[in-house]
Amino acid sequence: MIECPIRLYFTIDTSESIALQESPPGVLVDNIKEFTKIFAQRLTDEYKDQVRITWSIGGLHFSKKQVVFSHFSTRENFIRSLSRIRYLGNGTYTDCALTTMTHEMTHHFPGQKAALFSVVITDGHVTGNPCGGVKMAAEGARDQGIEIFSVAASRNIDEIGMKEIANSPSEVYRDDYIAVDIVNGRPKIMIDSIDRIIKTMKYKAYLQCYQHSCLETPGSHGPKGYRGAKGAKGDIGRPGLKGEKGHWGDRGIEGPIGRPGGKGETGFKGDMGETGADGGKGVAGLSGRNGTDGQKGKIGRIGAPGCKGDPGDNGPDGYTGEAGATGPPGDAGEKGDLGRPGRSGLPGPEGETGSKGDRGNPGYPGQPGAKGPSGAKGKVGSKGEPGRRGDFGLKGKQGRNGPKGDKGERGPEGGRGQPGEDGLKGAKGDQGLPGPRGQPGNTGRPGENGTMGNLGDPGQRGDTGPRGPKGDNGRDGFGYPGPRGPTGDRGDKGREGPRGGRGECGPKGTPGDNGTPGEPGEPGPEGQPGKRGPRGDAGIDGDVGVVGDPGLSECDVMTYIRETCGCCDCEKHCGALDIVFIIDSSESVGMMNFTLEKNFVINTINRLGSMASDPTSPTGTRVGVVQYSHNGTFEAIHLNDSNINSMSAFKTAVKNLQWIAGGTFTPSALKFAYDNLIRDRKRASAKVSVVVVTDGRFDPRDDDSLLTYFCNDNSVVVNAIGVGDMFGQTMDDMILDSIACQQKNRVTSMNRFADLVAEDFIAKIETVLCPDPVTVCPDLPCKTEPDVARCTQRPVEVVFLLDGSERLGMETFQHVRGFLHKVAETLILSRSKHDRMRARLALIEYGKVNEKHVAFPITHDPVVIADGVARMPYLDSSSNVGSAIFHAINNIVSSRGSRQARRNAEISFVFITDGVTDTKNLEEAVGAMRRAQVVTTVIATGSDVDQQVLLKLANDDQDAIFKGKDFSDLSRSSFFEHFIQWIC
């Protein structure tokens, strides 16, 4: 017997889409555990009495996270570990589960050879691909030698997703294997699937382990065999190596001139720049040309005091003025300086001897006269009487300033003089000519003797000479002066003497030569603007301009006014009303249905009129929203949110809600909504209404007693809406009745989420929430359109599918091109391929089954979009929309196993068709769109359309079909704006 080891690994899906497929929730997970237990028990150790098989079994279960419940061990240990499985009930990340399975099977047994098999039990649905996608993860497992069997948990599966997991050929590894089936209303473990998988695994292991040893003799050539049947289509090959760089192609034909781009949004104000360094002094400029005489400038400001100038020459003597009226005595001034003596007057005639007058004042001393001859000694005369005072002589020239006299005594205080009249300001006189040089003044008195100077420093003592011999005593002699000795050496410079007095003024010098021109001064301050000039002559008429765009229609003008000021909208008054929507964001709802829930909230509030501009106001309508999944994922738009002060702000906040794709904890969500939005925040005078949208089932781990949490408050009215889930399961009426406090008239059931946005149902909810409204509308001809941001606050992938059949026509084809150009210019496109917000576009034109042209894949680049639309050919063929849908899902949304659309982005398919098409595979294609969570919109024109096909493409949503008389209507303002608001 040959030993043949087999390592078998079970990968079990315990997400919400599995747990809630059957009632009660979680029972399907228990049945899958029983299927796995029976599978392990039916493993035998021998095959054809030739090999002995050794089984090592392990496993994990997964949702958003992966939990290894058993490492590789024996059958007995593995069966005991199955009891550890507790379903997780969140989203489905199958790619991460396959990656973890590959790691567990290959990294714990290095160097050991064994046959590797994995059994993946799931439903094929995924809510995200954070680990690279299912195809890539499955190919990575196959590269490690792992053979994967894909087993359906039940009949509610996505077959395409199941085949992506299984090895090839699918007839072996996905041979309609199923774990649990419903037979006569009861679950049944499918033993047949277990036996077929075990048989296949043993045979594959036998081929790896057993080698035949036979007598080998060369035989004769056999007859030529028949030609074999065509083999099955192989898997998609890996991308080839990058080719060599090609030669530069010929320059293409110059494309048409594009339309001018729309005005960009105003940028944000830039930050203040740093203070620049002081600039250096500029180079002296060239001398300017003589300018024209400018207008007289305004009086400048008073400048800084100038430097003191040289004393000017004495001007000519002024005329003697007339004596003025005697003024009141002034204050006693200080004693003036002594003036120069006046000239002697002419001797008057000898008068008669008058009577003795009063003693006169001593006169000024006269000039000394010439010395006369000595006269004879006269007799002593009698004392004469003093003469009268002579007339005043002519005023003398002003003398030099004498020495400052002593301060005089203070005179009596004089009265205040009358103010004189303001005289007119005289004009400035011309500068006078210099006067004649004055006579030299009298010789000044000799100066007083200066003080005695300081004694000089004593000189150095000379050396003592040798003592001479003592001489005899001589007699007294006499002598004559000797000759003059030689001149001595020049002495050292003496100290600087005291500064002498100021000399007489010399004659005025001649004007000096002009100096060299100085450097230009710094520019002065900017002058004030001059007076406005005279009005110019009328210009000549300009050329005729280009033809302008057509003017706005009446509806366009009213639409602009409404969007600008909102003063012309109808106002519906419902009184003080607080509304809270509680919407299901779990995995069982699905992304497309979650989008329909958000549209239901927006459409309902849009019909209830204006909202309260101040959330704290006691009147008006306030709206809150809670989206829920499992615990810890609840998100809310609060009633008193200060940012939600308009309809536009509320719609933007609802659009920004993202699908959580987790478990369903409905009771906890009801408690969260009441505790956080209603209990302490409701207004005393307001009517409180709650609308709960769910599929009627919840996670059994949640506290079901919380279903009646709202029933303890009689002021709150609860409306429960139950909708069938993504698997077509109906809602649980008992749960809905509990939510609505057993008020059956407050419970609404429907089969599809698309019915939420139906016009008649929105009108019904409007009546329930606001039964007696007061509506005031102006008499306007145009209908109000909702105001929605143009795809700026959320990610949207818009894929256009254009019907290029012969029914379209070349003229209409050109209109569609213009429409697509306008859409690309209007939508706010993503800034880069990694941008998680805003819109990206793709365009595919389709004809018959195998005839498709991808103008451009999903992109944000406006250049690629414009070039793709311009180069798109007109197919002029038949039409098959089903194959185009499959191609868009497999090659535009996803490509080569990797998802091209952004994670959590809304995928929007826009069909431009009249519905007249081949309906082959149409039902399967529509089902594939639902599974891919695609939101659809249809644009159709004319009266010759297939309404049934259009409704199927629009998921039976009549509001998602846009109709016009012809394709020229596509670019009309009202039609175009409505379309943009719909897809955003």
Short mmCIF file of N, CA and C in Angstrom, two decimals, residues 339-467:
data_model
loop_
_atom_site.label_atom_id
_atom_site.label_comp_id
_atom_site.label_asym_id
_atom_site.label_seq_id
_atom_site.Cartn_x
_atom_site.Cartn_y
_atom_site.Cartn_z
N GLY A 339 22.08 152.66 22.06
CA GLY A 339 22.20 152.93 20.63
C GLY A 339 23.40 153.84 20.32
N ARG A 340 23.67 153.95 19.01
CA ARG A 340 24.78 154.82 18.59
C ARG A 340 24.33 156.28 18.69
N PRO A 341 25.29 157.17 18.94
CA PRO A 341 24.93 158.61 19.01
C PRO A 341 24.44 159.12 17.68
N GLY A 342 23.38 159.95 17.69
CA GLY A 342 22.86 160.53 16.46
C GLY A 342 23.74 161.67 15.94
N ARG A 343 23.44 162.06 14.67
CA ARG A 343 24.20 163.18 14.08
C ARG A 343 23.78 164.50 14.72
N SER A 344 24.75 165.45 14.75
CA SER A 344 24.47 166.78 15.32
C SER A 344 23.57 167.57 14.39
N GLY A 345 22.56 168.21 14.98
CA GLY A 345 21.67 169.02 14.17
C GLY A 345 22.31 170.38 13.80
N LEU A 346 21.72 171.08 12.80
CA LEU A 346 22.22 172.41 12.40
C LEU A 346 21.88 173.40 13.52
N PRO A 347 22.80 174.35 13.72
CA PRO A 347 22.52 175.35 14.79
C PRO A 347 21.33 176.21 14.40
N GLY A 348 20.41 176.36 15.34
CA GLY A 348 19.25 177.19 15.10
C GLY A 348 19.57 178.67 15.34
N PRO A 349 18.64 179.53 14.96
CA PRO A 349 18.88 180.98 15.21
C PRO A 349 18.85 181.29 16.69
N GLU A 350 19.60 182.29 17.01
CA GLU A 350 19.69 182.67 18.43
C GLU A 350 18.35 183.21 18.88
N GLY A 351 17.84 182.60 19.89
CA GLY A 351 16.55 183.02 20.37
C GLY A 351 16.68 184.03 21.50
N GLU A 352 15.51 184.55 21.82
CA GLU A 352 15.51 185.50 22.93
C GLU A 352 15.72 184.74 24.23
N THR A 353 16.29 185.48 25.12
CA THR A 353 16.54 184.86 26.41
C THR A 353 15.22 184.65 27.09
N GLY A 354 14.99 183.39 27.32
CA GLY A 354 13.72 183.07 27.96
C GLY A 354 13.87 182.98 29.47
N SER A 355 12.71 182.75 30.04
CA SER A 355 12.74 182.56 31.47
C SER A 355 13.43 181.25 31.79
N LYS A 356 13.83 181.18 33.03
CA LYS A 356 14.58 180.00 33.44
C LYS A 356 13.68 178.77 33.36
N GLY A 357 14.12 177.81 32.57
CA GLY A 357 13.32 176.58 32.44
C GLY A 357 13.74 175.52 33.45
N ASP A 358 13.03 174.48 33.35
CA ASP A 358 13.36 173.34 34.22
C ASP A 358 14.69 172.76 33.80
N ARG A 359 15.27 172.11 34.74
CA ARG A 359 16.57 171.49 34.46
C ARG A 359 16.40 170.41 33.40
N GLY A 360 17.19 170.52 32.33
CA GLY A 360 17.07 169.54 31.24
C GLY A 360 17.89 168.29 31.48
N ASN A 361 17.56 167.37 30.67
CA ASN A 361 18.29 166.09 30.74
C ASN A 361 19.65 166.26 30.12
N PRO A 362 20.64 165.64 30.67
CA PRO A 362 21.97 165.76 30.05
C PRO A 362 21.96 165.19 28.64
N GLY A 363 22.57 165.90 27.71
CA GLY A 363 22.63 165.42 26.33
C GLY A 363 23.72 164.39 26.14
N TYR A 364 23.67 163.87 24.96
CA TYR A 364 24.67 162.89 24.61
C TYR A 364 26.01 163.59 24.39
N PRO A 365 27.08 162.98 24.75
CA PRO A 365 28.38 163.65 24.50
C PRO A 365 28.62 163.80 23.01
N GLY A 366 29.09 164.98 22.61
CA GLY A 366 29.38 165.21 21.20
C GLY A 366 30.72 164.66 20.80
N GLN A 367 30.96 164.71 19.51
CA GLN A 367 32.25 164.25 19.01
C GLN A 367 33.34 165.26 19.39
N PRO A 368 34.47 164.79 19.71
CA PRO A 368 35.55 165.75 20.06
C PRO A 368 35.91 166.63 18.86
N GLY A 369 35.96 167.92 19.07
CA GLY A 369 36.34 168.84 17.99
C GLY A 369 37.86 168.98 17.83
N ALA A 370 38.21 169.64 16.76
CA ALA A 370 39.67 169.85 16.52
C ALA A 370 40.25 170.81 17.59
N LYS A 371 41.41 170.57 17.93
CA LYS A 371 42.07 171.40 18.98
C LYS A 371 42.29 172.80 18.44
N GLY A 372 41.67 173.79 19.13
CA GLY A 372 41.85 175.18 18.70
C GLY A 372 43.09 175.83 19.33
N PRO A 373 43.36 177.02 18.86
CA PRO A 373 44.53 177.73 19.47
C PRO A 373 44.18 178.16 20.90
N SER A 374 45.19 178.23 21.62
CA SER A 374 44.99 178.62 23.03
C SER A 374 44.52 180.05 23.09
N GLY A 375 43.39 180.21 23.68
CA GLY A 375 42.86 181.57 23.82
C GLY A 375 43.38 182.24 25.08
N ALA A 376 43.07 183.55 25.14
CA ALA A 376 43.48 184.28 26.34
C ALA A 376 42.60 183.84 27.47
N LYS A 377 43.12 183.95 28.55
CA LYS A 377 42.41 183.51 29.74
C LYS A 377 41.26 184.45 29.97
N GLY A 378 40.07 183.91 29.90
CA GLY A 378 38.89 184.75 30.05
C GLY A 378 38.50 184.92 31.50
N LYS A 379 37.52 185.85 31.64
CA LYS A 379 37.01 186.08 32.96
C LYS A 379 35.95 185.05 33.25
N VAL A 380 35.80 184.95 34.50
CA VAL A 380 34.78 184.00 34.89
C VAL A 380 33.42 184.60 34.64
N GLY A 381 32.62 183.99 33.77
CA GLY A 381 31.30 184.51 33.44
C GLY A 381 30.26 184.07 34.46
N SER A 382 29.13 184.75 34.38
CA SER A 382 28.03 184.38 35.27
C SER A 382 27.36 183.09 34.74
N LYS A 383 26.74 182.52 35.65
CA LYS A 383 26.10 181.25 35.28
C LYS A 383 24.89 181.48 34.39
N GLY A 384 24.95 180.94 33.15
CA GLY A 384 23.85 181.15 32.23
C GLY A 384 22.68 180.20 32.49
N GLU A 385 21.50 180.60 31.95
CA GLU A 385 20.30 179.75 32.08
C GLU A 385 20.32 178.63 31.04
N PRO A 386 19.79 177.52 31.42
CA PRO A 386 19.77 176.43 30.43
C PRO A 386 18.87 176.77 29.25
N GLY A 387 19.33 176.38 28.03
CA GLY A 387 18.51 176.61 26.84
C GLY A 387 17.39 175.57 26.71
N ARG A 388 16.38 175.87 25.82
CA ARG A 388 15.29 174.92 25.62
C ARG A 388 15.77 173.71 24.81
N ARG A 389 14.99 172.77 24.87
CA ARG A 389 15.33 171.51 24.18
C ARG A 389 15.16 171.67 22.69
N GLY A 390 16.19 171.21 21.95
CA GLY A 390 16.11 171.34 20.51
C GLY A 390 15.14 170.36 19.87
N ASP A 391 14.81 170.60 18.58
CA ASP A 391 13.90 169.71 17.83
C ASP A 391 14.56 168.33 17.60
N PHE A 392 13.71 167.38 17.37
CA PHE A 392 14.22 166.02 17.09
C PHE A 392 14.92 165.97 15.75
N GLY A 393 16.07 165.39 15.76
CA GLY A 393 16.78 165.20 14.49
C GLY A 393 16.27 163.99 13.72
N LEU A 394 16.79 163.80 12.54
CA LEU A 394 16.42 162.63 11.72
C LEU A 394 16.88 161.34 12.41
N LYS A 395 16.09 160.37 12.21
CA LYS A 395 16.42 159.07 12.83
C LYS A 395 17.70 158.52 12.23
N GLY A 396 18.61 158.14 13.07
CA GLY A 396 19.88 157.57 12.59
C GLY A 396 19.76 156.10 12.24
N LYS A 397 20.80 155.66 11.59
CA LYS A 397 20.83 154.23 11.25
C LYS A 397 20.95 153.39 12.51
N GLN A 398 20.47 152.20 12.36
CA GLN A 398 20.51 151.30 13.50
C GLN A 398 21.94 150.94 13.80
N GLY A 399 22.31 151.16 15.02
CA GLY A 399 23.68 150.84 15.42
C GLY A 399 23.84 149.37 15.73
N ARG A 400 25.06 149.02 15.99
CA ARG A 400 25.33 147.64 16.35
C ARG A 400 24.76 147.36 17.73
N ASN A 401 24.51 146.11 17.94
CA ASN A 401 24.02 145.73 19.25
C ASN A 401 25.08 146.00 20.30
N GLY A 402 24.73 146.84 21.27
CA GLY A 402 25.64 147.09 22.36
C GLY A 402 25.61 145.98 23.37
N PRO A 403 26.43 146.14 24.36
CA PRO A 403 26.42 145.11 25.41
C PRO A 403 25.08 145.10 26.12
N LYS A 404 24.67 143.96 26.58
CA LYS A 404 23.39 143.80 27.23
C LYS A 404 23.36 144.57 28.54
N GLY A 405 22.35 145.43 28.67
CA GLY A 405 22.25 146.23 29.88
C GLY A 405 21.61 145.46 31.01
N ASP A 406 21.63 146.10 32.16
CA ASP A 406 21.00 145.49 33.33
C ASP A 406 19.50 145.48 33.16
N LYS A 407 18.87 144.56 33.79
CA LYS A 407 17.44 144.42 33.70
C LYS A 407 16.77 145.58 34.40
N GLY A 408 15.88 146.24 33.68
CA GLY A 408 15.19 147.37 34.27
C GLY A 408 14.15 146.95 35.28
N GLU A 409 13.67 147.94 36.01
CA GLU A 409 12.64 147.66 37.00
C GLU A 409 11.32 147.37 36.28
N ARG A 410 10.51 146.59 36.95
CA ARG A 410 9.23 146.18 36.37
C ARG A 410 8.29 147.36 36.40
N GLY A 411 7.76 147.73 35.24
CA GLY A 411 6.83 148.83 35.18
C GLY A 411 5.44 148.42 35.58
N PRO A 412 4.55 149.39 35.71
CA PRO A 412 3.17 149.06 36.08
C PRO A 412 2.47 148.29 34.95
N GLU A 413 1.52 147.47 35.34
CA GLU A 413 0.81 146.61 34.36
C GLU A 413 -0.15 147.44 33.54
N GLY A 414 0.01 147.37 32.23
CA GLY A 414 -0.86 148.13 31.35
C GLY A 414 -2.12 147.35 31.01
N GLY A 415 -3.13 148.08 30.56
CA GLY A 415 -4.37 147.43 30.13
C GLY A 415 -4.21 146.73 28.80
N ARG A 416 -5.13 145.86 28.56
CA ARG A 416 -5.06 145.08 27.31
C ARG A 416 -5.53 145.92 26.15
N GLY A 417 -4.71 145.95 25.08
CA GLY A 417 -5.07 146.75 23.92
C GLY A 417 -6.18 146.12 23.12
N GLN A 418 -6.87 146.99 22.30
CA GLN A 418 -7.93 146.50 21.43
C GLN A 418 -7.32 145.69 20.29
N PRO A 419 -7.92 144.58 19.93
CA PRO A 419 -7.34 143.81 18.80
C PRO A 419 -7.46 144.57 17.50
N GLY A 420 -6.38 144.59 16.75
CA GLY A 420 -6.41 145.27 15.47
C GLY A 420 -7.13 144.45 14.42
N GLU A 421 -7.56 145.09 13.34
CA GLU A 421 -8.25 144.39 12.26
C GLU A 421 -7.25 143.55 11.47
N ASP A 422 -7.76 142.45 11.00
CA ASP A 422 -6.89 141.58 10.19
C ASP A 422 -6.59 142.27 8.87
N GLY A 423 -5.31 142.48 8.62
CA GLY A 423 -4.94 143.08 7.35
C GLY A 423 -4.86 142.06 6.24
N LEU A 424 -4.95 142.57 5.02
CA LEU A 424 -4.82 141.68 3.87
C LEU A 424 -3.38 141.24 3.74
N LYS A 425 -3.22 140.02 3.36
CA LYS A 425 -1.87 139.49 3.21
C LYS A 425 -1.24 140.09 1.96
N GLY A 426 -0.09 140.75 2.16
CA GLY A 426 0.58 141.35 1.02
C GLY A 426 1.32 140.34 0.19
N ALA A 427 1.48 140.71 -1.06
CA ALA A 427 2.25 139.83 -1.95
C ALA A 427 3.72 139.89 -1.59
N LYS A 428 4.38 138.83 -1.82
CA LYS A 428 5.80 138.77 -1.51
C LYS A 428 6.57 139.72 -2.43
N GLY A 429 7.38 140.61 -1.82
CA GLY A 429 8.14 141.57 -2.63
C GLY A 429 9.34 140.95 -3.31
N ASP A 430 9.80 141.65 -4.36
CA ASP A 430 10.99 141.17 -5.05
C ASP A 430 12.20 141.35 -4.15
N GLN A 431 13.17 140.53 -4.35
CA GLN A 431 14.38 140.62 -3.53
C GLN A 431 15.13 141.91 -3.88
N GLY A 432 15.46 142.68 -2.84
CA GLY A 432 16.15 143.96 -3.07
C GLY A 432 17.61 143.80 -3.44
N LEU A 433 18.13 144.89 -4.08
CA LEU A 433 19.56 144.88 -4.44
C LEU A 433 20.40 145.08 -3.18
N PRO A 434 21.60 144.59 -3.16
CA PRO A 434 22.44 144.79 -1.97
C PRO A 434 22.75 146.28 -1.80
N GLY A 435 22.68 146.73 -0.55
CA GLY A 435 22.97 148.14 -0.25
C GLY A 435 24.47 148.47 -0.31
N PRO A 436 24.79 149.76 -0.25
CA PRO A 436 26.23 150.15 -0.29
C PRO A 436 26.93 149.73 1.00
N ARG A 437 28.19 149.56 0.89
CA ARG A 437 28.97 149.15 2.04
C ARG A 437 28.95 150.26 3.08
N GLY A 438 28.69 149.91 4.29
CA GLY A 438 28.64 150.89 5.35
C GLY A 438 30.02 151.42 5.75
N GLN A 439 29.97 152.58 6.45
CA GLN A 439 31.21 153.14 6.96
C GLN A 439 31.77 152.25 8.05
N PRO A 440 33.10 152.17 8.11
CA PRO A 440 33.68 151.36 9.19
C PRO A 440 33.33 151.96 10.53
N GLY A 441 33.10 151.17 11.48
CA GLY A 441 32.74 151.64 12.81
C GLY A 441 33.93 152.26 13.53
N ASN A 442 33.58 152.89 14.66
CA ASN A 442 34.65 153.48 15.47
C ASN A 442 35.55 152.40 16.03
N THR A 443 36.78 152.86 16.26
CA THR A 443 37.73 151.91 16.83
C THR A 443 37.27 151.51 18.21
N GLY A 444 37.26 150.27 18.40
CA GLY A 444 36.80 149.78 19.68
C GLY A 444 37.77 150.11 20.80
N ARG A 445 37.19 150.06 21.98
CA ARG A 445 38.03 150.33 23.13
C ARG A 445 39.05 149.21 23.29
N PRO A 446 40.24 149.59 23.79
CA PRO A 446 41.25 148.54 23.99
C PRO A 446 40.73 147.49 24.96
N GLY A 447 41.08 146.29 24.67
CA GLY A 447 40.63 145.22 25.55
C GLY A 447 41.34 145.21 26.88
N GLU A 448 40.73 144.67 27.83
CA GLU A 448 41.32 144.57 29.16
C GLU A 448 42.43 143.53 29.15
N ASN A 449 43.35 143.75 30.09
CA ASN A 449 44.49 142.82 30.17
C ASN A 449 43.98 141.44 30.51
N GLY A 450 44.53 140.47 29.79
CA GLY A 450 44.14 139.08 30.05
C GLY A 450 44.73 138.58 31.36
N THR A 451 44.20 137.50 31.77
CA THR A 451 44.70 136.88 33.01
C THR A 451 46.06 136.26 32.74
N MET A 452 46.79 136.16 33.78
CA MET A 452 48.13 135.62 33.67
C MET A 452 48.07 134.14 33.36
N GLY A 453 48.89 133.73 32.39
CA GLY A 453 48.89 132.31 32.02
C GLY A 453 49.55 131.45 33.08
N ASN A 454 49.32 130.16 32.96
CA ASN A 454 49.92 129.21 33.91
C ASN A 454 51.41 129.08 33.64
N LEU A 455 52.13 128.87 34.70
CA LEU A 455 53.57 128.66 34.56
C LEU A 455 53.84 127.38 33.80
N GLY A 456 54.90 127.45 32.96
CA GLY A 456 55.26 126.25 32.23
C GLY A 456 55.93 125.23 33.12
N ASP A 457 56.03 124.03 32.61
CA ASP A 457 56.67 122.96 33.37
C ASP A 457 58.18 123.24 33.47
N PRO A 458 58.75 123.00 34.60
CA PRO A 458 60.22 123.24 34.72
C PRO A 458 60.99 122.27 33.83
N GLY A 459 62.06 122.78 33.20
CA GLY A 459 62.88 121.93 32.34
C GLY A 459 63.77 120.99 33.15
N GLN A 460 64.38 120.05 32.45
CA GLN A 460 65.26 119.10 33.12
C GLN A 460 66.58 119.80 33.54
N ARG A 461 67.05 119.39 34.68
CA ARG A 461 68.31 119.97 35.19
C ARG A 461 69.48 119.39 34.44
N GLY A 462 70.44 120.31 34.07
CA GLY A 462 71.60 119.83 33.33
C GLY A 462 72.59 119.08 34.23
N ASP A 463 73.51 118.36 33.53
CA ASP A 463 74.53 117.61 34.30
C ASP A 463 75.51 118.58 34.99
N THR A 464 75.88 118.21 36.14
CA THR A 464 76.85 119.04 36.90
C THR A 464 78.24 118.90 36.30
N GLY A 465 78.83 120.05 35.98
CA GLY A 465 80.18 120.01 35.41
C GLY A 465 81.27 119.72 36.48
N PRO A 466 82.50 119.47 36.04
CA PRO A 466 83.59 119.19 37.01
C PRO A 466 83.96 120.46 37.79
N ARG A 467 84.26 120.25 39.02
CA ARG A 467 84.62 121.39 39.87
C ARG A 467 86.00 121.92 39.47
#
